[in-house]
Coordinates of C-alpha atoms and ligand atoms in Angstrom, one line a residue:
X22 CA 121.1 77.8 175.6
X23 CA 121.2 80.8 178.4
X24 CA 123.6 83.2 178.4
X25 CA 126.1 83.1 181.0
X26 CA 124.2 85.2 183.8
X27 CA 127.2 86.4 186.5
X28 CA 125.1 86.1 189.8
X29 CA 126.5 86.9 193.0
X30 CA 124.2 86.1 195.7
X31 CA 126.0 85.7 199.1
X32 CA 128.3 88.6 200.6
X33 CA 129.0 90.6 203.4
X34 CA 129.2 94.2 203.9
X35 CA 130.3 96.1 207.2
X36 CA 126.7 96.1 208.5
X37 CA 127.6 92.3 209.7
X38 CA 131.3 91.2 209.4
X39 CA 132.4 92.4 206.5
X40 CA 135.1 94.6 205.2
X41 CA 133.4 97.8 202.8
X42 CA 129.9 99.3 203.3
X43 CA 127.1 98.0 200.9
X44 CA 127.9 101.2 198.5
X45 CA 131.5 100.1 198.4
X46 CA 130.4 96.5 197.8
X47 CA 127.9 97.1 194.7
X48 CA 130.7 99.2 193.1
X49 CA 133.0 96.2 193.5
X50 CA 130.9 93.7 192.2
X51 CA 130.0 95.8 189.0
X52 CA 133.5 96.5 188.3
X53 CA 134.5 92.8 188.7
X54 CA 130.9 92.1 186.0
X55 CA 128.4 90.5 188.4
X56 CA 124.6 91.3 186.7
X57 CA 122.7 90.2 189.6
X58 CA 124.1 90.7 193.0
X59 CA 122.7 90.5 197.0
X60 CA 124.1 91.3 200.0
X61 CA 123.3 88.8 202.8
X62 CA 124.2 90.2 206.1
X63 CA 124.4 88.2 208.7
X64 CA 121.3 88.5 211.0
X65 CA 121.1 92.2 209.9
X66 CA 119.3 94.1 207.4
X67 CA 119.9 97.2 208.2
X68 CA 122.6 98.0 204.5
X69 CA 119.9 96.6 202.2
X70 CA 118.3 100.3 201.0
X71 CA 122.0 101.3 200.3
X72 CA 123.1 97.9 198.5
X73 CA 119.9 98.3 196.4
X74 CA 120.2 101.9 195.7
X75 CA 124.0 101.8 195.2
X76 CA 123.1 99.0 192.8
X77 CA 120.5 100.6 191.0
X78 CA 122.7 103.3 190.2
X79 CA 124.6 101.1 188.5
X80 CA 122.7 99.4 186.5
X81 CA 123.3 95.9 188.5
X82 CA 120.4 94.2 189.2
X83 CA 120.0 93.7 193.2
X84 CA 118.1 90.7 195.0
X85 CA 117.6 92.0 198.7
X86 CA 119.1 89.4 201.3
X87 CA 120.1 88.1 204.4
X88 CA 121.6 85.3 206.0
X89 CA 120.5 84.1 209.0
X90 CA 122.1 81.8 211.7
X91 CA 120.6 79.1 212.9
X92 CA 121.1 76.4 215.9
X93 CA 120.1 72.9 213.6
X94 CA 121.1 69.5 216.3
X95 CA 123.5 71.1 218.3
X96 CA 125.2 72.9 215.1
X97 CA 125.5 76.4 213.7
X98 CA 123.5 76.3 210.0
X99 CA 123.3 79.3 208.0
X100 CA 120.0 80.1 206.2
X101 CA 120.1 82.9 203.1
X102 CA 116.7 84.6 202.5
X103 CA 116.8 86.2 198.8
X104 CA 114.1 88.3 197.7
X105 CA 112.6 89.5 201.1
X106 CA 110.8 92.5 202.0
X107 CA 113.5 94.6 203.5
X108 CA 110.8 96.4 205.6
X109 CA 109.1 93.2 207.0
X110 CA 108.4 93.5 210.5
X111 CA 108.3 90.0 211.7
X112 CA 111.7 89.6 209.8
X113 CA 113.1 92.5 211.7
X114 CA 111.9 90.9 214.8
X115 CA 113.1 88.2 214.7
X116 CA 116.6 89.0 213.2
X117 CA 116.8 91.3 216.3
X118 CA 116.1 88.3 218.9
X119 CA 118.7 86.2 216.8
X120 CA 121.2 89.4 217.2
X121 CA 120.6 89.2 220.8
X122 CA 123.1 87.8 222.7
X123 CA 126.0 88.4 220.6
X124 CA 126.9 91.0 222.8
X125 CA 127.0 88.8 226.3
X126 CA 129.2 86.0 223.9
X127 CA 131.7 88.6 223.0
X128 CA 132.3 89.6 226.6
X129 CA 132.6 85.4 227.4
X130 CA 134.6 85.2 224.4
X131 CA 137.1 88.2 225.7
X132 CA 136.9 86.7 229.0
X133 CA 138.5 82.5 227.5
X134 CA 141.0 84.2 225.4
X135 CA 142.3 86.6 228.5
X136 CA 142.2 83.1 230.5
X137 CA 144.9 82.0 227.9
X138 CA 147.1 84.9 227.8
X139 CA 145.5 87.6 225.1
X140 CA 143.8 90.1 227.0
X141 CA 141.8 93.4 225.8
X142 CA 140.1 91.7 223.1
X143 CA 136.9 92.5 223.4
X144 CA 137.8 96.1 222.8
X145 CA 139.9 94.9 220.8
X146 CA 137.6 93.0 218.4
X147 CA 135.3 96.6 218.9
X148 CA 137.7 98.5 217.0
X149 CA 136.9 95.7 213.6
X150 CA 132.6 96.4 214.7
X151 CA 131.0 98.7 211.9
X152 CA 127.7 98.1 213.5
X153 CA 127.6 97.4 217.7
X154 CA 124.7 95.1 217.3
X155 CA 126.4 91.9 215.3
X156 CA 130.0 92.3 217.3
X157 CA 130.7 88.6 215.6
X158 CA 133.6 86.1 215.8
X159 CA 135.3 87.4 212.4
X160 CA 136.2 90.7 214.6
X161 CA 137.9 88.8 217.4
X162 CA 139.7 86.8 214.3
X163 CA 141.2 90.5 213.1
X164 CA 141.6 91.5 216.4
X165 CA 144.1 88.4 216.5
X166 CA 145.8 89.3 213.1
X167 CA 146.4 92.7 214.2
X168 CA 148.2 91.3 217.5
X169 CA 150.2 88.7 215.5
X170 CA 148.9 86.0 217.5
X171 CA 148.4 84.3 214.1
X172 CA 149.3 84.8 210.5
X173 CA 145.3 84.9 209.3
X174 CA 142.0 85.2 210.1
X175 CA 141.5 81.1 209.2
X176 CA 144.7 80.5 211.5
X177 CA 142.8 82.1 214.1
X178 CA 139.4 80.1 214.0
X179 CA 141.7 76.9 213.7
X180 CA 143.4 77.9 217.2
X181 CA 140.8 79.9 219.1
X182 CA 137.4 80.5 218.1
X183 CA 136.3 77.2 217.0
X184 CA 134.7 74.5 219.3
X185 CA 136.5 73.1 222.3
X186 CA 139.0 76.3 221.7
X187 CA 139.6 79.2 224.4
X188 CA 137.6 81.8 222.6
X189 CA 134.4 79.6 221.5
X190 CA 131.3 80.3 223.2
X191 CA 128.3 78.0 222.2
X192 CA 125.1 79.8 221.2
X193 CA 121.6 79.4 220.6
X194 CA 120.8 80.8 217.6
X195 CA 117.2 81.0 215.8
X196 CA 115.9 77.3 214.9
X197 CA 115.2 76.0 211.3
X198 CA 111.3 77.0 211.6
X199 CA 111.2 80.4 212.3
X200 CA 114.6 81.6 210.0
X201 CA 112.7 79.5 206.9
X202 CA 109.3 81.0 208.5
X203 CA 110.5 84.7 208.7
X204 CA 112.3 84.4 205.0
X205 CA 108.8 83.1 203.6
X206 CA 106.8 85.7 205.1
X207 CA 108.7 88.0 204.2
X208 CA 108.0 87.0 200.5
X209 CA 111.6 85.3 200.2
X210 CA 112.7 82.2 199.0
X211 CA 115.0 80.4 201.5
X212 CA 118.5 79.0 200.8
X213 CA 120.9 76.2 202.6
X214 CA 123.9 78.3 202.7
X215 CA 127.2 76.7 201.9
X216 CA 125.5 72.9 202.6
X217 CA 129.2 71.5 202.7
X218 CA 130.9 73.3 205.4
X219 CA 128.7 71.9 208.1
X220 CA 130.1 68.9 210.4
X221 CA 127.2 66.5 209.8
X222 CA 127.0 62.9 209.1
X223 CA 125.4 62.4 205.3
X224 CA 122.5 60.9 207.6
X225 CA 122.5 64.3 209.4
X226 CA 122.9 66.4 206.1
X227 CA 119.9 64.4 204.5
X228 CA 117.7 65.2 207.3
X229 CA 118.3 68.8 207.7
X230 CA 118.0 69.0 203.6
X231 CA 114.6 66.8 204.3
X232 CA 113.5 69.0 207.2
X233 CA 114.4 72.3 205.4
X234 CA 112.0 71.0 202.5
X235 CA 108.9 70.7 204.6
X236 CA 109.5 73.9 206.1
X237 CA 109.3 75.2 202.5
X238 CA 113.1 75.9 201.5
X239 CA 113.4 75.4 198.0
X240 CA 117.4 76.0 197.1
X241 CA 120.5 75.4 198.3
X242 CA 124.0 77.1 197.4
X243 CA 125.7 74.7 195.0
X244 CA 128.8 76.9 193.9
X245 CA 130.0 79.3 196.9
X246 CA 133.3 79.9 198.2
X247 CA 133.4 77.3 200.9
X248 CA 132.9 74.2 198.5
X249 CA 135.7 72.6 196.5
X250 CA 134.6 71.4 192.8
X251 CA 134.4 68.2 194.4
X252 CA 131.7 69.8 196.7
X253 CA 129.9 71.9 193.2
X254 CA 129.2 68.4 192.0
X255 CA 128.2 66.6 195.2
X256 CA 125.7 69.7 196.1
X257 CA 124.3 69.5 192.2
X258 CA 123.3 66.4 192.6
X259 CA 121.7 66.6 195.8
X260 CA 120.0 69.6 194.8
X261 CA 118.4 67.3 191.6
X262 CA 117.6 64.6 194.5
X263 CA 115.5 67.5 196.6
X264 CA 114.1 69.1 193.7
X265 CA 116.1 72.4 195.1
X266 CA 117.0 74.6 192.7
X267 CA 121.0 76.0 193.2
X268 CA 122.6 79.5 194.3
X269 CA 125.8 80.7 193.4
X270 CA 127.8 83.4 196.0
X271 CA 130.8 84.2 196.6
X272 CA 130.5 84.9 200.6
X273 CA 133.0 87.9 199.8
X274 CA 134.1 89.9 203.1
X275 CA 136.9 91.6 202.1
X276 CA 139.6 92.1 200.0
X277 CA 143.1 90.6 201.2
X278 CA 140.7 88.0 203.7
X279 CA 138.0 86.0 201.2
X280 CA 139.9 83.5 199.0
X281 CA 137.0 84.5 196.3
X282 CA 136.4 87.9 195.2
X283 CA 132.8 89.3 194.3
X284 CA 131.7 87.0 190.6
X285 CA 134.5 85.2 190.7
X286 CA 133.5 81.8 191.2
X287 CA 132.8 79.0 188.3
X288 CA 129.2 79.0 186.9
X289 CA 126.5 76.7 188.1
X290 CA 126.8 73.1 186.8
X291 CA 124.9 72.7 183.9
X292 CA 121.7 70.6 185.1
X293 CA 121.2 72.7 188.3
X294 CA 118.1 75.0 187.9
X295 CA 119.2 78.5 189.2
X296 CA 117.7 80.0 192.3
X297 CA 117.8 83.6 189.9
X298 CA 115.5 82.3 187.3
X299 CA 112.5 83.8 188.0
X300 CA 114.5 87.2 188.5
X301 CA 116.8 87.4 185.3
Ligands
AMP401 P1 129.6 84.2 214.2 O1 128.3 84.5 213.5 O2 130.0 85.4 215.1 O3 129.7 82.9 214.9 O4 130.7 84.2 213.1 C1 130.5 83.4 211.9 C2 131.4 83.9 210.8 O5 132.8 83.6 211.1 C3 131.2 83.3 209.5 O6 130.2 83.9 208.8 C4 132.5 83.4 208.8 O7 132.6 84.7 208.3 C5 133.5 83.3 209.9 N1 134.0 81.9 210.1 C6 133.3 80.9 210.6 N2 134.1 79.8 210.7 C7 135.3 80.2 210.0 C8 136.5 79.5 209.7 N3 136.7 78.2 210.1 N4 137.4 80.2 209.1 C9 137.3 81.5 208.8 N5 136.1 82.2 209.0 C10 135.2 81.5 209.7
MN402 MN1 130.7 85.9 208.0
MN403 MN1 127.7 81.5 206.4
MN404 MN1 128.2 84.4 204.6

């Protein structure tokens, strides 16, 4: 019988969209008791040597990360690498084509929500950027807050930023091969991030699980912030069916904005064989 291990792998620092830098981040989840904790940027990882230092310092054991995102049939799917070479140059490569456009989308996205009355929001959204390369929908959503154009940053998405709403801009991000391709070479292991937030058919869901597993994916997050308990049990079991072992994060971006705070979420069901394993 293990010890309870409190693993936190999934969260965002100011290097992507979230809140505190990656020192900040590391003292938050020691104080809150996470032993093993990554930061997973998105598209970015550029606060990894501080997370890890920071971490080090403490005494917390650090997995280096990154999540990447991913265009999967005509949807956005976000792949975690845990474990990689920080200093990988095909990673960085490739995370800085996948950064690429975000730019041009902000300027679109500033462009449909001056169309429907909010203008100045793409300097708006600025003033939210800790890092000018990943400018990222999240920023726009504060931007919105700040205004009072809605009550939260979920309000927001809901009324602007999501599909078929004024501030959406499709975009094509990396595809499944080359994010799972990138993670492996840079001697990661790759993870389905939050499997259950995606709009897919269970047809659909089976085939990217399917498609993710030849690739060479071998986990998927089972307890993360965007699953009900409902969700913790469906994503066990699916995990069991794939022979995926399970990740646990928290997909903390700030205080006051993530409904879960840094090792705050409910352990791993009992049966699921922990992504962390070979790292405790
Ligand atoms: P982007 O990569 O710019 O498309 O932004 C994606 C980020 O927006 C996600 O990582 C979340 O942090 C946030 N996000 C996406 N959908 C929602 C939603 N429905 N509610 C709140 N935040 C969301
Ligand atoms: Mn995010
Ligand atoms: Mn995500
Ligand atoms: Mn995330």
């Amino acid at each position: 019988m293990n010890e309870f291990l409190n693993v936190d792998l999934h969260c965002h620092s100011a290097v992507s969209d979230g809140m505190l830098a990656p020192a900040v981040l590391a003292a938050r989840a020691h104080a809150n008791g996470v032993d093993m904790w990554s930061l997973t940027d998105h598209d970015e990882i550029g606060g990894q040597h501080e997370a890890a230092a920071a971490a080090r310092a403490l005494g917390l054991r650090y997995v280096t990360g990154v999540e990447i995102s991913v265009t999967w049939a005509h949807e956005t799917v976000h792949i975690v690498g845990l474990g990689i070479d920080p200093d990988n140059l095909t990673l960085m490569e490739g995370l800085a084509a996948t950064r690429n456009g975000r730019l041009a989308r902000a300027q679109k996205m500033a462009d449909g929500l001056a169309a429907v009355g909010i203008p100045g929001a793409f300097e708006g959204a600025l003033k939210f950027v800790g890092n000018p390369d990943l400018i990222s929908r999240t920023h726009f959503a504060r931007f919105l807050v700040e205004r009072r154009t809605c009550r939260d940053v979920q309000d927001v998405f809901n009324k602007y930023l999501v599909e078929g709403k004024p501030g959406y801009v499709p975009m094509h991000w990396a595809t499944l091969a080359h994010a799972v391709g990138w993670i492996l070479g840079a001697g990661g292991v790759a993870v389905v991030a939050h499997p259950g937030r995606y709009p897919l058919s269970e047809l659909e869901l089976h085939a990217l699980l399917q498609e993710f597993r030849d690739l060479g994916g071998s986990a998927i997050e089972v307890v993360t912030g965007s699953h009900t308990p409902e969700q913790y049990r469906k994503f066990a079991g699916l995990a069991a069916d794939f022979g995926f072992a399970g990740s646990r994060g928290s997909d903390f971006h700030g205080p006051n904005e993530s409904r879960i705070d840094l090792g705050k979420l409910p352990p791993l069901p009992e049966q699921v064989r922990p992504v962390w394993q070979a790292w405790a």
